[in-house]
CSV table of C-alpha atoms and ligand atoms in Angstrom, one decimal:
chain,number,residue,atom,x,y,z
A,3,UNK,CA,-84.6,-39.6,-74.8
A,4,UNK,CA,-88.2,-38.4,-75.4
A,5,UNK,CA,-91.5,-38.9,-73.7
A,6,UNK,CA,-94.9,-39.1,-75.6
A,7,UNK,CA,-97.8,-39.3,-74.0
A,8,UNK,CA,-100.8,-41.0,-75.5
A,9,UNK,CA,-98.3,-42.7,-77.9
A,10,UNK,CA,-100.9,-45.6,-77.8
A,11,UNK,CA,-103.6,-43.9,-79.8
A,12,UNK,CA,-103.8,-42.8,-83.0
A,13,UNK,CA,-101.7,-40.1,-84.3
A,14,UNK,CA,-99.0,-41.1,-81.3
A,15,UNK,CA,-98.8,-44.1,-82.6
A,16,UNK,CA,-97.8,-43.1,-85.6
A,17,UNK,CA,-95.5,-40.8,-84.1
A,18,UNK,CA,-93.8,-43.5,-82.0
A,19,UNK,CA,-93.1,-45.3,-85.3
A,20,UNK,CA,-92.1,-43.0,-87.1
A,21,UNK,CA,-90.2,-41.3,-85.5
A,22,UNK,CA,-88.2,-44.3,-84.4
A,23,UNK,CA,-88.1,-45.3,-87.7
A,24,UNK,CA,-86.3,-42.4,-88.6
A,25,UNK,CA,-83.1,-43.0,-86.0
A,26,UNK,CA,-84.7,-40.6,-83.1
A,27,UNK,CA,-84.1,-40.5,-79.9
A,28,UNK,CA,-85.6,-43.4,-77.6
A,29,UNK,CA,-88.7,-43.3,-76.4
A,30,UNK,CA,-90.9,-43.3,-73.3
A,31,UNK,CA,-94.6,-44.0,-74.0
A,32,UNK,CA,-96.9,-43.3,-71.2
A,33,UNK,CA,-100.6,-44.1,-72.2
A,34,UNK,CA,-103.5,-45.0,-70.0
A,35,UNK,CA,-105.0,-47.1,-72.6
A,36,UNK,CA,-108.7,-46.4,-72.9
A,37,UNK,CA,-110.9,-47.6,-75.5
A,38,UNK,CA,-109.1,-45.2,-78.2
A,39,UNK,CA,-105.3,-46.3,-77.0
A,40,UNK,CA,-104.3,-49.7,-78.4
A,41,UNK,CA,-100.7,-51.3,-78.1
A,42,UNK,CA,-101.8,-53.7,-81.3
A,43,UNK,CA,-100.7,-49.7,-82.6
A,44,UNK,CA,-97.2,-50.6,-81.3
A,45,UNK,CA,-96.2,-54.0,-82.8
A,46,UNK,CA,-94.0,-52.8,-85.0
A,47,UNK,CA,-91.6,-51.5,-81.9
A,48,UNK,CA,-92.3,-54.2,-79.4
A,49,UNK,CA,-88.8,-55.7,-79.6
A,50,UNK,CA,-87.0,-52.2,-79.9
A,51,UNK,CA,-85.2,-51.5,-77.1
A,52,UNK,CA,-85.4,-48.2,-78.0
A,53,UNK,CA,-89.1,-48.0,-76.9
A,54,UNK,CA,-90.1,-48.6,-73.4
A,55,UNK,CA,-94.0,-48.5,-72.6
A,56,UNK,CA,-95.5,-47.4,-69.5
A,57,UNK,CA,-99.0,-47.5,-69.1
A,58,UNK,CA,-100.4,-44.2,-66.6
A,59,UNK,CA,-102.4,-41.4,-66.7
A,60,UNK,CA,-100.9,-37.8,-67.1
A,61,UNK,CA,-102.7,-36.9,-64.3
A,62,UNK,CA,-100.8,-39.5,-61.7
A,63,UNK,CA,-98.2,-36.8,-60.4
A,64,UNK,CA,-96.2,-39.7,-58.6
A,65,UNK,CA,-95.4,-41.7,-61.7
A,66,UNK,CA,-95.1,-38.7,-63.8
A,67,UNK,CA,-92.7,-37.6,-61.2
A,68,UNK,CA,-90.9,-40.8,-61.3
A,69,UNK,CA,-90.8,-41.1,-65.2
A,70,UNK,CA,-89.0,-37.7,-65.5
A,71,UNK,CA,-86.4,-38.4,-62.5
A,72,UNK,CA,-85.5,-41.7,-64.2
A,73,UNK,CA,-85.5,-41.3,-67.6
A,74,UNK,CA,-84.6,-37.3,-67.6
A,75,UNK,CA,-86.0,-36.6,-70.8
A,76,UNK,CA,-85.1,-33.8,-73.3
A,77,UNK,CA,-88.4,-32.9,-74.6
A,78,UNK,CA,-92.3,-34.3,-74.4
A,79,UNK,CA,-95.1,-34.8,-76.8
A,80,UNK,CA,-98.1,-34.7,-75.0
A,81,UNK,CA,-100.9,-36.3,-77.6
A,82,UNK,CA,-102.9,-37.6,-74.3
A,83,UNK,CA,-106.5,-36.3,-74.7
A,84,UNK,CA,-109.8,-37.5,-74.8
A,85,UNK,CA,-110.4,-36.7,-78.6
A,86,UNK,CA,-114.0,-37.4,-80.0
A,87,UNK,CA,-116.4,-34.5,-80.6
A,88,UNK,CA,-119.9,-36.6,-80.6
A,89,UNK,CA,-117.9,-38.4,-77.2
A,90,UNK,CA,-117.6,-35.1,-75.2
A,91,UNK,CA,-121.3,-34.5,-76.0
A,92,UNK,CA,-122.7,-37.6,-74.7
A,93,UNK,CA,-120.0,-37.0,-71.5
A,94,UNK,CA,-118.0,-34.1,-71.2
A,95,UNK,CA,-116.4,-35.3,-67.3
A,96,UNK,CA,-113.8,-37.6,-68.9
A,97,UNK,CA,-112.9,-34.9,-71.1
A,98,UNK,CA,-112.3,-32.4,-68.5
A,99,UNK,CA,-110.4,-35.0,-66.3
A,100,UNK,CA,-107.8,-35.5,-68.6
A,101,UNK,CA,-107.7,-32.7,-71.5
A,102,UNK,CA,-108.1,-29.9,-68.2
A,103,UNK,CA,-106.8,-31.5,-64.9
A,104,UNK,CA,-104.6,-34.1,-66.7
A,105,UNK,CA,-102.8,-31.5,-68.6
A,106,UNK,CA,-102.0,-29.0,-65.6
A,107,UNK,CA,-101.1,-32.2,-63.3
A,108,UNK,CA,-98.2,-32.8,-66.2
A,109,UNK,CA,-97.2,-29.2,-66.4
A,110,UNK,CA,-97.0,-28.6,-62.9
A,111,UNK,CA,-94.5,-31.7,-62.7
A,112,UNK,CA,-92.9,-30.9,-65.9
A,113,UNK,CA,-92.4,-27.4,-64.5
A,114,UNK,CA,-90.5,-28.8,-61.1
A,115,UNK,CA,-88.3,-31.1,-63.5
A,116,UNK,CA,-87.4,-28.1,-65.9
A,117,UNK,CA,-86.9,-26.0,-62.8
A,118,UNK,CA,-84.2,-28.0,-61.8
A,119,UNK,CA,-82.7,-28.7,-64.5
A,120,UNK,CA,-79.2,-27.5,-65.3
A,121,UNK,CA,-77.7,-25.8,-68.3
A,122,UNK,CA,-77.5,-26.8,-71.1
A,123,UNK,CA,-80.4,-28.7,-70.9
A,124,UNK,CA,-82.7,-26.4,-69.0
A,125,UNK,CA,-82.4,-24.3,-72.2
A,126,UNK,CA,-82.5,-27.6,-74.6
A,127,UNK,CA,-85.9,-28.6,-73.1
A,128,UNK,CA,-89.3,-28.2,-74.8
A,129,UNK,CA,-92.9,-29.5,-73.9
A,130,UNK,CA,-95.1,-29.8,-77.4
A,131,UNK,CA,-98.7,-29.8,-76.7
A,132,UNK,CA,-100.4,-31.2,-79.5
A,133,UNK,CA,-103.7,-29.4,-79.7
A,134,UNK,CA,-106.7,-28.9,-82.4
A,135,UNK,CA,-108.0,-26.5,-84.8
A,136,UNK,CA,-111.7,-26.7,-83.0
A,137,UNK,CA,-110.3,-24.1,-80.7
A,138,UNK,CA,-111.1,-21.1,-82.9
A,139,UNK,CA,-114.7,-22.3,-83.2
A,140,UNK,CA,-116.1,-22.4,-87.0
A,141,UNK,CA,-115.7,-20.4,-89.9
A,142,UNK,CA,-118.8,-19.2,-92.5
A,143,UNK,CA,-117.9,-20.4,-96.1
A,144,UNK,CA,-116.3,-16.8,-97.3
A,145,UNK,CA,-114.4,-16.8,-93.8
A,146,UNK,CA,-110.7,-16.4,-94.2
A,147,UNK,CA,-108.8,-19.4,-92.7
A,148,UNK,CA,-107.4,-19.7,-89.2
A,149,UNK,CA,-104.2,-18.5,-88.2
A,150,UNK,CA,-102.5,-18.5,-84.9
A,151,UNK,CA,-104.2,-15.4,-84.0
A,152,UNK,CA,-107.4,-16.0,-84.6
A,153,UNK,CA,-109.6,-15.9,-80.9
A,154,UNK,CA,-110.5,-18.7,-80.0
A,155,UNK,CA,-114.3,-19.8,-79.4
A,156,UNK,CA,-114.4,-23.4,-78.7
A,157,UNK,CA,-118.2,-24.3,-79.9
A,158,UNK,CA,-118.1,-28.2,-78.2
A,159,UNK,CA,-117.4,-30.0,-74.6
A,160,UNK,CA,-114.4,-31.4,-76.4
A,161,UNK,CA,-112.7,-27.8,-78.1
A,162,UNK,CA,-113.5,-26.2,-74.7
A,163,UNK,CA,-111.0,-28.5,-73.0
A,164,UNK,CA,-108.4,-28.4,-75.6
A,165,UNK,CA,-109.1,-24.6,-75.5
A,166,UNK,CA,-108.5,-24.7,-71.6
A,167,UNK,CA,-105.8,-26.4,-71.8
A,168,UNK,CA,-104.0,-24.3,-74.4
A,169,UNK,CA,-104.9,-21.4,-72.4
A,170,UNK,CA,-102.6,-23.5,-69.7
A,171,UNK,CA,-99.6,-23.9,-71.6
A,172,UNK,CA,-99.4,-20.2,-72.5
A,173,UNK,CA,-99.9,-19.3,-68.9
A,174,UNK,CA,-97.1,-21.7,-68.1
A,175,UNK,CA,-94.6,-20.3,-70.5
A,176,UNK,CA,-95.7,-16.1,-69.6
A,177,UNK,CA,-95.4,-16.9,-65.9
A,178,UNK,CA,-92.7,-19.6,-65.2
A,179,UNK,CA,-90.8,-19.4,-68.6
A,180,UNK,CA,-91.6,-22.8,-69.2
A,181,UNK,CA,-91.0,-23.8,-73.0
A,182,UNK,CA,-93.4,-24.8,-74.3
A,183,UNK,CA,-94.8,-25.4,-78.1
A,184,UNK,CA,-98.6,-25.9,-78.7
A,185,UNK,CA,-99.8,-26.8,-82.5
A,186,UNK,CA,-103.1,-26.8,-83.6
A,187,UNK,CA,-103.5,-28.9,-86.4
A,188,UNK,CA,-107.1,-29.8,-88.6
A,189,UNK,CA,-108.4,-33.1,-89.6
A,190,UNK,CA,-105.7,-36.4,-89.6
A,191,UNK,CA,-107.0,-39.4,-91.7
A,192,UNK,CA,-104.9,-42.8,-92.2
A,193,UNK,CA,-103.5,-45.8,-90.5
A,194,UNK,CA,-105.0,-46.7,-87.6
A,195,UNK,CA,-107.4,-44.1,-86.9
A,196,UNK,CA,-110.0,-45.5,-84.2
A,197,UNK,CA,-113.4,-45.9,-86.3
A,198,UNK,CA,-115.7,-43.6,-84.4
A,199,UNK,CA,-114.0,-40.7,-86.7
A,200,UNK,CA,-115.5,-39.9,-90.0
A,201,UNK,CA,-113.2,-41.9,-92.0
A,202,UNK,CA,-112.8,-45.3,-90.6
A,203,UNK,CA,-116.5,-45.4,-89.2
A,204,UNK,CA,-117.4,-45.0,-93.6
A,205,UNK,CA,-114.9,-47.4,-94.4
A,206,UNK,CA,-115.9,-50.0,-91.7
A,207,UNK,CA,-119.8,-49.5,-92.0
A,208,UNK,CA,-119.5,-49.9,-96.2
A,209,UNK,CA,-117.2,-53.0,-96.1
A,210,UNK,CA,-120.3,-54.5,-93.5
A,211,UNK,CA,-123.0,-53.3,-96.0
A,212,UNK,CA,-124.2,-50.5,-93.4
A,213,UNK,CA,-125.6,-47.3,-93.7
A,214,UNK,CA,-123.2,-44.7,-93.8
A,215,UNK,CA,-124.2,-41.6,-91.6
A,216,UNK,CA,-124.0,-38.1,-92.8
A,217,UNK,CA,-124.8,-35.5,-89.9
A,218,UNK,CA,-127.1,-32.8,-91.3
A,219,UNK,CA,-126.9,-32.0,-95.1
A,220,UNK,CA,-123.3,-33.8,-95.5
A,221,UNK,CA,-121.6,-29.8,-96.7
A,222,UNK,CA,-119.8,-29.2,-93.6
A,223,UNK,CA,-116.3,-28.4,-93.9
A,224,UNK,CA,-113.3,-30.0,-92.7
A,225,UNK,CA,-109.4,-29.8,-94.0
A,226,UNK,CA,-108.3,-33.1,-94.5
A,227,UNK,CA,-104.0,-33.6,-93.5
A,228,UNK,CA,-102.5,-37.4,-93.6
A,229,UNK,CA,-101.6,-38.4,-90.3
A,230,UNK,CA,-98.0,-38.7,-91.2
A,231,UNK,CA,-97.7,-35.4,-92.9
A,232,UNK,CA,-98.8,-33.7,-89.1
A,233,UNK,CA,-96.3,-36.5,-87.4
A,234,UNK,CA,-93.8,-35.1,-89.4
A,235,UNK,CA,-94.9,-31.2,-88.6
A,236,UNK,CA,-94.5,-31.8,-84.8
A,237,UNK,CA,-91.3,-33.1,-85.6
A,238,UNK,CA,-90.3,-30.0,-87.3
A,239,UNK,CA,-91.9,-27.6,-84.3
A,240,UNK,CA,-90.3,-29.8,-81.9
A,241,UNK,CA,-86.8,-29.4,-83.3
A,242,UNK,CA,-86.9,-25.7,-84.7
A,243,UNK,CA,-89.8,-23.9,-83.6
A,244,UNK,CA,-89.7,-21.1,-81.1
A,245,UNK,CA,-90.5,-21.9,-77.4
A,246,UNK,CA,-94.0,-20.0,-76.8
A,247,UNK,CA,-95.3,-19.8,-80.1
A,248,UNK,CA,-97.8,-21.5,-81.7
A,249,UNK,CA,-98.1,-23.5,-85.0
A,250,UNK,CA,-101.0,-24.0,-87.0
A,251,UNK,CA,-100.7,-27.5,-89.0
A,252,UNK,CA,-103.5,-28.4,-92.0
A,253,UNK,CA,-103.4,-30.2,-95.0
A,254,UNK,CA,-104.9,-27.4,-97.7
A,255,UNK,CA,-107.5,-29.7,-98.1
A,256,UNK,CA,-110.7,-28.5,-97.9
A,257,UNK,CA,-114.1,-31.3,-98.6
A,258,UNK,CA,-116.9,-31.1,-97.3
A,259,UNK,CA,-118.0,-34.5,-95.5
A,260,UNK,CA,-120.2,-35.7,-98.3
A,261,UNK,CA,-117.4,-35.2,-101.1
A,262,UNK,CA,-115.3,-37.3,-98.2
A,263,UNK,CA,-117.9,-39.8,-98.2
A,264,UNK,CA,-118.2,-40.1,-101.9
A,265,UNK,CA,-114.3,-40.0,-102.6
A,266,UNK,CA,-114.3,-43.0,-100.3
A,267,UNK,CA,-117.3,-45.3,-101.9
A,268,UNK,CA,-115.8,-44.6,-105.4
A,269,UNK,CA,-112.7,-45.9,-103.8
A,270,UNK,CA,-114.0,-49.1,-102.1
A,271,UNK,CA,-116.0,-49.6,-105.9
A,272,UNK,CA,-112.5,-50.1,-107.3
A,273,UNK,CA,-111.0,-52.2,-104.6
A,274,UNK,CA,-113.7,-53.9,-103.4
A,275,UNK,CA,-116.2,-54.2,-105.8
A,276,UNK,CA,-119.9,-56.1,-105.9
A,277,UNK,CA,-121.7,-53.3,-103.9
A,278,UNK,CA,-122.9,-50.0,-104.1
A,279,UNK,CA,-121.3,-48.2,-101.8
A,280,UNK,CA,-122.9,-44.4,-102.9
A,281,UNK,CA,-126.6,-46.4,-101.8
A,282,UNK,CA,-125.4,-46.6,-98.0
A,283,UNK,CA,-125.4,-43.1,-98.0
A,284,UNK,CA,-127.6,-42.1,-95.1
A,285,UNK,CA,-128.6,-38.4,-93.8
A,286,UNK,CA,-129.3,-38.4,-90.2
A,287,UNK,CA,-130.0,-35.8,-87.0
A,288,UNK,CA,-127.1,-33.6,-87.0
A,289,UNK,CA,-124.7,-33.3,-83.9
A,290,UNK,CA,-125.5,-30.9,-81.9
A,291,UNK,CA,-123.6,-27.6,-82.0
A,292,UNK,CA,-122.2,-28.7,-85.4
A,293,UNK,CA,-119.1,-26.6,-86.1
A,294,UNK,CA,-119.6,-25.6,-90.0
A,295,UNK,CA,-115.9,-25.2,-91.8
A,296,UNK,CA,-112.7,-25.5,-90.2
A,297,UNK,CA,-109.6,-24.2,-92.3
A,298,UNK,CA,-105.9,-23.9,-91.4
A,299,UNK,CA,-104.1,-21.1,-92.9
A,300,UNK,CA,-100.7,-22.2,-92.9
A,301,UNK,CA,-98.4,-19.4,-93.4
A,302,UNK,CA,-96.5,-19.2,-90.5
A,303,UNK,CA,-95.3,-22.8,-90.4
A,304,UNK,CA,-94.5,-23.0,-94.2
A,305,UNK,CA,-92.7,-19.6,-93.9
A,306,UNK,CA,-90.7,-19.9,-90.3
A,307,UNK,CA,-90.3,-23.5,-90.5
A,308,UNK,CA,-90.2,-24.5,-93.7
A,309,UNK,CA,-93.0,-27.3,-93.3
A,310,UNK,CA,-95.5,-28.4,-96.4
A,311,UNK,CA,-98.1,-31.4,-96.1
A,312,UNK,CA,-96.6,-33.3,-98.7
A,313,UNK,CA,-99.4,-36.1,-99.4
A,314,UNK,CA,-102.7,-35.2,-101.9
A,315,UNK,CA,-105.9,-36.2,-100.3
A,316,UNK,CA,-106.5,-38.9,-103.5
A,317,UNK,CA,-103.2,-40.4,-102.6
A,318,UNK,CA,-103.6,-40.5,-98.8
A,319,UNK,CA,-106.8,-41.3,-98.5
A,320,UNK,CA,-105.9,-44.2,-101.4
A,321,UNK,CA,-103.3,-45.6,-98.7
A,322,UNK,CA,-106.1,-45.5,-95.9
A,323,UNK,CA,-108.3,-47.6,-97.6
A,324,UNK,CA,-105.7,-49.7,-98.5
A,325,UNK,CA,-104.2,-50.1,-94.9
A,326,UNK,CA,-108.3,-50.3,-93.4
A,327,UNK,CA,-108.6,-53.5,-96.4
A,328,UNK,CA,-105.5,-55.0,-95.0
A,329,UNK,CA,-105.7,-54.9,-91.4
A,330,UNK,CA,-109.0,-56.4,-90.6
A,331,UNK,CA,-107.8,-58.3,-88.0
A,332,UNK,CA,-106.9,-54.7,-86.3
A,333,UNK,CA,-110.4,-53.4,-87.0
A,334,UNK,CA,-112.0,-56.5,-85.6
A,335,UNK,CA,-110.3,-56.1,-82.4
A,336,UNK,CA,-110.9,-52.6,-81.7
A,337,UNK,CA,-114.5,-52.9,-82.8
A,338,UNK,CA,-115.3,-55.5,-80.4
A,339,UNK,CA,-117.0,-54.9,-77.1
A,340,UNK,CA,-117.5,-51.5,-75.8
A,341,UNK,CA,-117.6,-49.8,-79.1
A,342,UNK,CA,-120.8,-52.0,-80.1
A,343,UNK,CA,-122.4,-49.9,-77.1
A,344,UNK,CA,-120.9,-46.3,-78.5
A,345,UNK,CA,-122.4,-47.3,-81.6
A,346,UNK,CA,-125.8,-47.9,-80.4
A,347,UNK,CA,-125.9,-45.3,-78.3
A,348,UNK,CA,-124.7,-42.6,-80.7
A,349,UNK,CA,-126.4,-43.5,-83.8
A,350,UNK,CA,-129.8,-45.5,-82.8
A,351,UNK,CA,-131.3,-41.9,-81.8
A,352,UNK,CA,-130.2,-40.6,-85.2
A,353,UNK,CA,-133.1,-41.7,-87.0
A,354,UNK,CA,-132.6,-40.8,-90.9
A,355,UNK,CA,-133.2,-36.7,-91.8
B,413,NAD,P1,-106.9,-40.8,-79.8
B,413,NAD,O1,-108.2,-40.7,-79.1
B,413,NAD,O2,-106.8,-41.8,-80.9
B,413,NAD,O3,-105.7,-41.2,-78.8
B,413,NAD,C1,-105.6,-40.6,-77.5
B,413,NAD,C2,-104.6,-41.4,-76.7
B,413,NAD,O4,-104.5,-40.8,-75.4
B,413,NAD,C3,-105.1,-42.9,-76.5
B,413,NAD,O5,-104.0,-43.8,-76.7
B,413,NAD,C4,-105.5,-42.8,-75.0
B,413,NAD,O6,-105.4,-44.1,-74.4
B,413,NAD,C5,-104.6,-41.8,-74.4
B,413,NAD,N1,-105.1,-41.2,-73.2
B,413,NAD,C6,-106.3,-40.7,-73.0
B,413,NAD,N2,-106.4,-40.2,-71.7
B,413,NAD,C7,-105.1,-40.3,-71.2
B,413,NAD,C8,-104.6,-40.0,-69.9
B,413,NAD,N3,-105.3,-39.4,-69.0
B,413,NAD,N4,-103.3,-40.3,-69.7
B,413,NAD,C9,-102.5,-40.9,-70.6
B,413,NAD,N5,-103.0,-41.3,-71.8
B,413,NAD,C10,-104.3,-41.0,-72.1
B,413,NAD,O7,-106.6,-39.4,-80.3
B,413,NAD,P2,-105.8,-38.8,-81.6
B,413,NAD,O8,-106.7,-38.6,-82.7
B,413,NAD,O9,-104.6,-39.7,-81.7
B,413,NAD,O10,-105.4,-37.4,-81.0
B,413,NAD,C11,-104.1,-37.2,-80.3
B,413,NAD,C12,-104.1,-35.7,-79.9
B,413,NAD,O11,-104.1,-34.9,-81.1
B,413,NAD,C13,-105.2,-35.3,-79.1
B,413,NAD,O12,-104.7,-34.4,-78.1
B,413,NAD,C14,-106.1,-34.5,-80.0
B,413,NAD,O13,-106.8,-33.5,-79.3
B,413,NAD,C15,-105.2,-34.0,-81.0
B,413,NAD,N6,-105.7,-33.8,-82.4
B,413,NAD,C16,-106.3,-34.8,-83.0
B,413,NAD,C17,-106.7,-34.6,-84.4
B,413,NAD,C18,-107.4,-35.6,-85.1
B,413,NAD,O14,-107.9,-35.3,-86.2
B,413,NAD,N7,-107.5,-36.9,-84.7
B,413,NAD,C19,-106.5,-33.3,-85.0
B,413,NAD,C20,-105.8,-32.3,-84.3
B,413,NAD,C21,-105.4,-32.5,-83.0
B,414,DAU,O1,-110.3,-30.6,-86.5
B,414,DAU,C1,-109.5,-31.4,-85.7
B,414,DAU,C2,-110.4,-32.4,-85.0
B,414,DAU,O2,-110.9,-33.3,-86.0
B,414,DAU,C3,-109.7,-33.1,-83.9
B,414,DAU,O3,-109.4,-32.2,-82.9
B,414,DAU,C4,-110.6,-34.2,-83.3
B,414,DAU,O4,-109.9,-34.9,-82.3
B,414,DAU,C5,-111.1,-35.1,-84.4
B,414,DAU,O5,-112.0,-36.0,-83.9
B,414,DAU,C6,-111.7,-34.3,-85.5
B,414,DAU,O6,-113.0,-33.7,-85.1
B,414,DAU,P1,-114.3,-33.8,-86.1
B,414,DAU,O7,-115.5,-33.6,-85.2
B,414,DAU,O8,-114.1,-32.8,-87.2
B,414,DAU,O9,-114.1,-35.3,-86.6
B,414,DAU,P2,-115.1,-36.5,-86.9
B,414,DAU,O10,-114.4,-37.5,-87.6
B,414,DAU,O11,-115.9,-36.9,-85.7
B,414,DAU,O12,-116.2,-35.8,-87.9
B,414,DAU,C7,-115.8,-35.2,-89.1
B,414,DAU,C8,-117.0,-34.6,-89.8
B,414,DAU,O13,-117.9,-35.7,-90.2
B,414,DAU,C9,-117.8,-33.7,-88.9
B,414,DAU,O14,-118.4,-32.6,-89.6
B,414,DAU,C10,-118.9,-34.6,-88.4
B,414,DAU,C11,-119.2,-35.6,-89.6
B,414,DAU,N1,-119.6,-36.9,-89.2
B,414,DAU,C12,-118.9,-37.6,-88.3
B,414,DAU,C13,-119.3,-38.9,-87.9
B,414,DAU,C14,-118.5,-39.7,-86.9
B,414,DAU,C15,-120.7,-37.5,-89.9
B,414,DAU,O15,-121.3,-36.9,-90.8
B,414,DAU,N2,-121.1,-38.8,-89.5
B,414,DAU,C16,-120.4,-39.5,-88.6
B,414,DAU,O16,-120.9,-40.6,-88.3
């Protein structure tokens, strides 16, 4: 059996699924479900024995403790993080509880249970750390892309702590031999992506005739990989990649956030029409510290591993507007309550540019 961690939110979630859909190993989900972790994620494997859900923080060393005595796992995919840029600037603390200290309370109990571990599983075991592209900082237009050894110079609250926490795992691995995997993947989009992120927030704002927020002058660069392409990547570095390295994941799709923005009215015009989605369009304060370009070169896991995104961004961001349309009733419920308040506070002080 595995364990995920943060299997609740939303690229573990689609983990979970698919890789249970796929005949893996069972499951042990461990999520502390904050505002971002949902188990409406995991309806599809409620009545799978396969999948058992706990919910905890990776900082609680007694149930983590627990959790690996009892269940004796073969590898873990730790996806638990505090994950939203504009979040860590309005309150890094949370961020730094779980991305710093929650991360080196589950190594240092991942590290007793591999300890004692006996061959052949000992040398069976892996820990992948599922971390982000923010950590090498941002890239000027001409820039060549990131690769795994680019230095890292983590620009927000939020790719500080996933920063400090990658520096963890390769401390873990040089000291104690620990093996461990860390990828550092660029932009997801698709199913059941919480709608603070660019994507969902556009699509939820336009179906509610809202203005739609562009930070700054909307040419900021991100590169855009569908969320089941990167599940599908950690798979791959789970299974075959070498303990200690590190894998750079991104979908070789480069848009700025206005083409993102456009790309998606054009697409609610045609599935949703009566509105103009393009007159939303709204330039506001930019966030502070605003990381320009990110961009993944992905050499080393297409030539070691063998791994290519497979979806286009028109066809994957066709199938997220799609699954957003047909899963109101998800959006409704996540939208409800404490994300009214995010909302306000986050976007009330970003009068238009
Ligand atoms: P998310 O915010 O949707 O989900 C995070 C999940 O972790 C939630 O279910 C939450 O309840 C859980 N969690 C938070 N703190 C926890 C704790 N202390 N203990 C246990 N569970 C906890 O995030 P996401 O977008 O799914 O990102 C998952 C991981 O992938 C994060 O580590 C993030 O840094 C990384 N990542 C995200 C992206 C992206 O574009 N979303 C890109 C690259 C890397
Ligand atoms: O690069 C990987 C990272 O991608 C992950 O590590 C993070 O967890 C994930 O949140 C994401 O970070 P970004 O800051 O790039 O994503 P976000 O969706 O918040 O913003 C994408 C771009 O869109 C960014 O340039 C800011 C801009 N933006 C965002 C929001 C929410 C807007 O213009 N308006 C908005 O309202």
């Amino acid at each position: 059996m595995i364990l995920v961690t943060g299997g609740a939110g939303f690229i573990g979630s689609n983990f979970v699924l698919g890789w249970l859909a796929r005949g893996g190993d069972p499951v042990i989900n461990l999520d502390k479900l904050t505002y971002a972790g949902n188990p409406g994620n995991l309806v599809d494997v409620a009545d799978d024995p396969r999948h058992v859900f706990v919910r905890g923080d990776i900082a609680d060393r007694a149930l983590m403790a627990q959790l690996l005595r009892e269940h004796r796992p073969r590898a873990i995919v730790n996806f638990a993080a505090e994950s939203h840029v504009d979040r860590s600037i309005d309150g890094p603390g949370e961020f730094i509880q779980t991305n710093v200290v929650g991360t080196f309370h589950l190594l240092e109990e991942v590290r007793r249970y591999w300890q004692n571990l006996a061959e052949p599983e000992r040398g069976h075991f892996r820990l992948l750390h599922v971390s982000t592209d923010e950590v090498y900082g941002s890239l000027g237009l001409g820039d060549p892309a990131f690769s795994e050894s680019t230095a890292y110079a983590p620009n927000s609250p939020y790719s500080a702590s996933k920063a400090a926490s990658d520096h963890l795992l390769r401390a873990y691995h040089h000291t104690f031999g620990l093996p461990t995997l860390t990828s550092n993947c660029s932009n997801n989009y698709g199913p059941r992506q919480f709608p603070e992120k660019l994507i969902p927030l556009m699509i939820h704002n336009a179906l509610r005739g809202k203005n739609l927020p562009v930070y700054g002058d909307g040419a900021n660069v991100r590169d855009w990989v569908y969320v089941k392409d990167h599940c599908d990547a950690i798979e791959v570095v789970l299974n075959r990649g070498r303990a200690g390295q590190t894998y750079n994941i991104g979908g070789n799709v480069e848009k700025t956030n206005l083409e993102v923005v456009h790309a998606l009215c054009d697409l609610l015009a045609e599935l949703r029409p009566g509105r103009d989605y393009r007159s939303l369009i709204a330039f506001v304060k930019d966030r502070p510290g605003h990381d320009r370009r990110y961009a993944i070169d992905g050499t080393k896991i297409a030539t070691e591993l063998d791994w290519h995104p497979r979806e286009s961004f028109s066809s994957g961001l066709r199938k997220t507007v799609e699954w957003y349309l047909a899963n109101q009733p998800w959006v409704n419920n996540v939208t409800s309550g404490d994300y009214q308040q995010w909302v306000a506070r986050n976007y009330t002080a970003r009068t238009a540019a």
